[in-house]
Coordinates of C-alpha atoms in Angstrom, one line a residue:
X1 CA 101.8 87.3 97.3
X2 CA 101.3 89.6 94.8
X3 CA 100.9 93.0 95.5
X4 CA 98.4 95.9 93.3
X5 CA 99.2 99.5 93.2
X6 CA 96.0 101.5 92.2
X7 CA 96.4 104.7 90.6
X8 CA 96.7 106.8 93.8
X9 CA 100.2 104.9 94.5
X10 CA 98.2 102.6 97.1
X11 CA 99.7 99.5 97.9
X12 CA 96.9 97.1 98.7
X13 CA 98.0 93.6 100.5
X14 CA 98.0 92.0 103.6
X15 CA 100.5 93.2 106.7
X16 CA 102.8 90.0 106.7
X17 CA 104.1 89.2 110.3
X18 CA 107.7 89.7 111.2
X19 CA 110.4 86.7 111.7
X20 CA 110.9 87.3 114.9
X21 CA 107.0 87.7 116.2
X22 CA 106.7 84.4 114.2
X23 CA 110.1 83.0 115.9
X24 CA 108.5 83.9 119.6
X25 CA 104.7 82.5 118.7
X26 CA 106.6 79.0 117.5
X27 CA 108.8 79.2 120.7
X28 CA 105.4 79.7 122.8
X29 CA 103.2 76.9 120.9
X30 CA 106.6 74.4 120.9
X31 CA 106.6 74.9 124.8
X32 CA 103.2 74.1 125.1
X33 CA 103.4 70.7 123.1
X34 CA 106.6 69.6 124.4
X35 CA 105.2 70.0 128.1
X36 CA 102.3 67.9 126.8
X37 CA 104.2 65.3 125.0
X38 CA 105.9 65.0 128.5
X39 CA 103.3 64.7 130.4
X40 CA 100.9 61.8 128.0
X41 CA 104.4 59.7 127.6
X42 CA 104.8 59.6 131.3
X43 CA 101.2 58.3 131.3
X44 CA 101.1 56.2 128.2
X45 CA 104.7 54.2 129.0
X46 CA 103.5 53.8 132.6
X47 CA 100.6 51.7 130.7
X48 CA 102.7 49.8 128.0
X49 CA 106.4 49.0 129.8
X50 CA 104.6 45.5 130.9
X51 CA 103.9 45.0 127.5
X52 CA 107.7 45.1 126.1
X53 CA 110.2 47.2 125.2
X54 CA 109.7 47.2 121.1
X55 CA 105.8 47.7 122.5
X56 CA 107.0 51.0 124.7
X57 CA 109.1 51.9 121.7
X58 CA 106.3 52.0 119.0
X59 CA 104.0 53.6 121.2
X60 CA 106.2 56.3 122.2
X61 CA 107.4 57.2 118.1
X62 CA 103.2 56.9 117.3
X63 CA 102.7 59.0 120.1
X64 CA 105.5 61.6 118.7
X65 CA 104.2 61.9 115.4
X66 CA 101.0 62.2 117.0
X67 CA 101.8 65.3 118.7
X68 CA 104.3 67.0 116.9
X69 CA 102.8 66.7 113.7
X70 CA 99.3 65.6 114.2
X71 CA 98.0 68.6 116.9
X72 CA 99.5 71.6 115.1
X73 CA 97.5 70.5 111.9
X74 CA 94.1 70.0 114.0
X75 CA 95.0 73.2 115.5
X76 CA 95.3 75.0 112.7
X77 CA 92.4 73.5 110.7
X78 CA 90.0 73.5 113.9
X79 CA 91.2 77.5 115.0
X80 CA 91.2 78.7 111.0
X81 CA 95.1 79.2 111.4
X82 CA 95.3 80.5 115.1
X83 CA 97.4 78.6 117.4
X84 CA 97.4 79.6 121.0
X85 CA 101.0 81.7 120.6
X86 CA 99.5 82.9 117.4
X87 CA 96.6 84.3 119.2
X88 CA 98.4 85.7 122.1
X89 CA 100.8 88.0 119.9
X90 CA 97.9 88.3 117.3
X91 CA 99.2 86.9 114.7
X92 CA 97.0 84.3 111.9
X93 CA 97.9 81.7 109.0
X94 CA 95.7 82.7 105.9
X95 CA 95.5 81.7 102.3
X96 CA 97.4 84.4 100.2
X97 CA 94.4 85.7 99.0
X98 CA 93.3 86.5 102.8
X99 CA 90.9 83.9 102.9
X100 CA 91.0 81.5 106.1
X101 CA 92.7 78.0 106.1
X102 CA 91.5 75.0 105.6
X103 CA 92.6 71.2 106.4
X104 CA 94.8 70.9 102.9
X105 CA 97.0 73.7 103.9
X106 CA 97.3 72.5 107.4
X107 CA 98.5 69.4 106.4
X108 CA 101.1 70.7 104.1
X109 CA 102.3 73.1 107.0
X110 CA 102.4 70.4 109.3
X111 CA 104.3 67.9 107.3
X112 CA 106.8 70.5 105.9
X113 CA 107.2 72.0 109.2
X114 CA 108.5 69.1 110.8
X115 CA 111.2 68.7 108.7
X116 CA 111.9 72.3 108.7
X117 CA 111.6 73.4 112.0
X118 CA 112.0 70.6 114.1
X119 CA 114.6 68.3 112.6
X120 CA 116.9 71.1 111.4
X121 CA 116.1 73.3 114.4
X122 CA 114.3 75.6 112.8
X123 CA 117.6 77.1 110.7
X124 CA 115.7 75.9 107.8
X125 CA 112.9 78.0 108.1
X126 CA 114.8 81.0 109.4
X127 CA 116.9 81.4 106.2
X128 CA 113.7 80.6 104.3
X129 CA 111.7 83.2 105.6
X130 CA 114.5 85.7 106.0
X131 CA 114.7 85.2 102.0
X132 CA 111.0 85.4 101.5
X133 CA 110.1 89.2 101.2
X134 CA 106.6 88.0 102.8
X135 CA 108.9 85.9 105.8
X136 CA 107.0 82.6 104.6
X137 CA 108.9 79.8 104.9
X138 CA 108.6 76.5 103.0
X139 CA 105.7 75.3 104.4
X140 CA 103.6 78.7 103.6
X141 CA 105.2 78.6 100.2
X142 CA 104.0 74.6 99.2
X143 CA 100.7 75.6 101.0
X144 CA 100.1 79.3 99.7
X145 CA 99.7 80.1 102.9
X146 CA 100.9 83.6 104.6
X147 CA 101.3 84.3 108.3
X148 CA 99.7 87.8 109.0
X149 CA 99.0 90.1 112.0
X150 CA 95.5 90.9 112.9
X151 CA 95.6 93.6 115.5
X152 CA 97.1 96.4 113.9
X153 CA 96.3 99.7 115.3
X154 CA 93.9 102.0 113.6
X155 CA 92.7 99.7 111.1
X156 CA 89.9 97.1 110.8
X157 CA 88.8 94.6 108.4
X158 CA 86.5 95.8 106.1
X159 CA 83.3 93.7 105.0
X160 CA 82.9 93.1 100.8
X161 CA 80.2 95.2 99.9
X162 CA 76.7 92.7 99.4
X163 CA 76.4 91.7 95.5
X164 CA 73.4 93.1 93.5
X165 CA 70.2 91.4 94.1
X166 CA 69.7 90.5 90.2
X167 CA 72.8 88.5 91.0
X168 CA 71.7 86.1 93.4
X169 CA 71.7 82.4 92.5
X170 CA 73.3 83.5 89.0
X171 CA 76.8 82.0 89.8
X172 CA 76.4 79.1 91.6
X173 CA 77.9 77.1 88.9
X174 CA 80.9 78.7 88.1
X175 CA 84.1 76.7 88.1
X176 CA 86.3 79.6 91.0
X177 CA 89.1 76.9 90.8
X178 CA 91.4 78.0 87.6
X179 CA 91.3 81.8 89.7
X180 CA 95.0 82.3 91.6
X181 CA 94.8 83.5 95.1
X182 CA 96.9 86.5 94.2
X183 CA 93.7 87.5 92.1
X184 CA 91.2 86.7 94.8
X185 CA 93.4 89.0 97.0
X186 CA 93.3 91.6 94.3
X187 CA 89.6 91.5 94.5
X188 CA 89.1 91.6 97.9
X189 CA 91.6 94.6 98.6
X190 CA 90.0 96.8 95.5
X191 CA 86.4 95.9 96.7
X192 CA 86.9 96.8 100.3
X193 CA 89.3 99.8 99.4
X194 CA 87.9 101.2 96.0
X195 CA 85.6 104.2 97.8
X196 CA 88.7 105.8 98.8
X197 CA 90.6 105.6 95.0
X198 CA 90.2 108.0 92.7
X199 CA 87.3 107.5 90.6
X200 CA 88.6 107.0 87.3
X201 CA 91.4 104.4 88.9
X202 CA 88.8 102.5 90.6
X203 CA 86.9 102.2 87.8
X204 CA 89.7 101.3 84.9
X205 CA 90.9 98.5 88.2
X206 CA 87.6 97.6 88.5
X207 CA 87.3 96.4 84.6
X208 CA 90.6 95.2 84.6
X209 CA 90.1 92.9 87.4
X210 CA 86.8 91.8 86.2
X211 CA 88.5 90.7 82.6
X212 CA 91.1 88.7 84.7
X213 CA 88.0 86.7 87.1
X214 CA 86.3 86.1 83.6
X215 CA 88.7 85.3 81.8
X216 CA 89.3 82.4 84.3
X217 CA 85.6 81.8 84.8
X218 CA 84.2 81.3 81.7
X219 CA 81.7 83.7 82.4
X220 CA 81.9 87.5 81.8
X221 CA 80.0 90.0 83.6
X222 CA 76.2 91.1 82.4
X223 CA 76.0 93.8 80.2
X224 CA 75.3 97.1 81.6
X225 CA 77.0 96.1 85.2
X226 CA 79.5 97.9 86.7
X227 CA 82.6 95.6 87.0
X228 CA 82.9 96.2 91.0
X229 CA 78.9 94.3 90.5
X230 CA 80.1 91.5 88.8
X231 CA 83.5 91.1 91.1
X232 CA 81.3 91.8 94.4
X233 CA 78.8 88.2 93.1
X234 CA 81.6 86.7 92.6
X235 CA 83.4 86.8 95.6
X236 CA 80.4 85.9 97.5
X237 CA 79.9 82.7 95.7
X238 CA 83.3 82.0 97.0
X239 CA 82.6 83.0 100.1
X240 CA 79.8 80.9 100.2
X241 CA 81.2 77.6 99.1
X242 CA 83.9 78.1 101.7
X243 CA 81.3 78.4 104.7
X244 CA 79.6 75.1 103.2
X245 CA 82.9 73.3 103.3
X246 CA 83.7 74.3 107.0
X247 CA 80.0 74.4 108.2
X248 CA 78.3 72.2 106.0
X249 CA 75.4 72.8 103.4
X250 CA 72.5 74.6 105.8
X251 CA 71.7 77.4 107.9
X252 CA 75.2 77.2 109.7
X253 CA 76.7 77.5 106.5
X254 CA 73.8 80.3 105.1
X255 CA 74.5 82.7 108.1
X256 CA 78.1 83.0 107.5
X257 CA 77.6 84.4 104.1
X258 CA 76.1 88.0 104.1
X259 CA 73.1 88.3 102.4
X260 CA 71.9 89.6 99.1
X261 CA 70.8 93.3 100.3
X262 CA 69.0 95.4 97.9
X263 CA 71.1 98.1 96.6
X264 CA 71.2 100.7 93.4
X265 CA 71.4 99.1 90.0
X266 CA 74.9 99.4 88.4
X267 CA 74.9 100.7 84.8
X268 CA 78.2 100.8 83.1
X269 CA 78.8 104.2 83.0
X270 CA 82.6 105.1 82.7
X271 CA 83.3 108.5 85.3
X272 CA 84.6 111.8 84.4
X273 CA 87.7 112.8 85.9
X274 CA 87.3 114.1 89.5
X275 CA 83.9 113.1 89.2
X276 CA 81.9 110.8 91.9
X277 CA 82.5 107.5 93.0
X278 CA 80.9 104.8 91.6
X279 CA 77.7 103.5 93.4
X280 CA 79.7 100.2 94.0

């Protein structure tokens, strides 16, 4: 995950959870599926043992693979990356741009963590995440997923501010996939964070990251519009597409996604030195 330093010297990321918070959430989810493992094969072999041995055999590997590999990654697509000892030390499994989880990097976290965890022990994972300055270990890393802690006190997640209204509808065919999540986490972090910079870092940030998202896009900003406009549209065209792929095209999708509210008009006017804030 890479990290942005704005021109106040302020670090702007996501607070990575500690090895041994993620150690103790594993231990908690591991006795939870072991218990239940227990408990189905006692109830499945019960079934099968008239059928044969090689028939009590291949039901009890299926059944294995089924739970040891098979829940986690429902789990973690069906909670957005919260196990039940994740959300009991608060604790989530997010893209490393912040965004939530999806089936794709599930699966990779799954299949990589059963070789990682469970057939080495878990000393695998340990020394990777020890190594890792973010503590991912090599399931995060082939995923681009990063475990994080969600209840941190003092702090809250801040919403993106809404795109402007002359915006709407305007990006709904841009191609968002050649963008790297360290970008989209740049985004996110600058728009939720930029009132509080300096006004003349925000705004130099501001075009900078706006040349990166275009650059990427194929599409540059309108203009006249300030770049935290152009940034703010598209991140909630991402946003968007992301509540259609877990909800479905609809309402359900539509009232995840925070609607176009009217605001000010954003005119590309670069601020003076201690001067205000930028409308956006």
């Amino acid at each position: 995950m890479s990290q942005l330093v704005t021109g106040d010297a302020v670090v702007l990321g996501l607070q990575p959870a500690r090895v041994p918070t993620r150690a103790l959430a594993i231990a908690i989810d591991a006795l939870l599926i072991i218990t239940g493992y227990l408990l189905i094969s006692l109830l499945l072999l019960s079934a099968v043992v008239p059928l044969g041995f090689a028939t009590a055999q291949a039901v009890q590997v299926a059944l294995l693979i089924l739970v040891l590999i098979g829940v986690p990654i429902a789990v973690e697509t069906l909670t957005q990356g919260r196990s039940l000892g994740k959300l009991v030390l608060g604790l989530r499994v997010v893209r490393t741009d912040g965004g939530p989880v999806r089936f794709r990097h599930a699966l990779v976290r799954g299949v990589i963590g059963f070789v990682e965890i469970i057939m080495t022990g878990g000393s695998v994972a340990l020394i990777a995440s020890l190594v890792s300055p973010q503590g991912r270990r090599l399931g995060d890393v082939f995923a681009g997923t990063l475990v994080v802690r969600e209840r941190l006190p003092g702090r809250r997640t801040l919403p993106l501010p809404p795109p402007p209204p002359e915006l709407a509808g305007q990006f709904t065919a841009l191609d968002l996939s050649q963008v790297p999540d360290g970008l989209w986490l740049a985004v996110r972090q600058y728009l939720t964070r930029m009132g509080k910079m300096e006004p003349t870092a925000a705004w130099s940030m501001g075009q900078r990251l706006a040349g990166d998202v275009a650059t990427r896009v194929g599409t540059p900003a309108p203009p006249g519009l300030h770049p935290a406009g152009y940034l703010s549209a598209v991140a909630a065209e991402r946003r968007r597409r992301d509540s259609e792929r877990v909800f479905g095209p609809g309402p359900a999708a539509a009232s995840h996604v925070p609607p176009y509210a009217p605001g000010p008009v954003l005119t590309e006017q670069r601020p003076a030195p201690g001067g205000p804030t930028p409308p956006y």
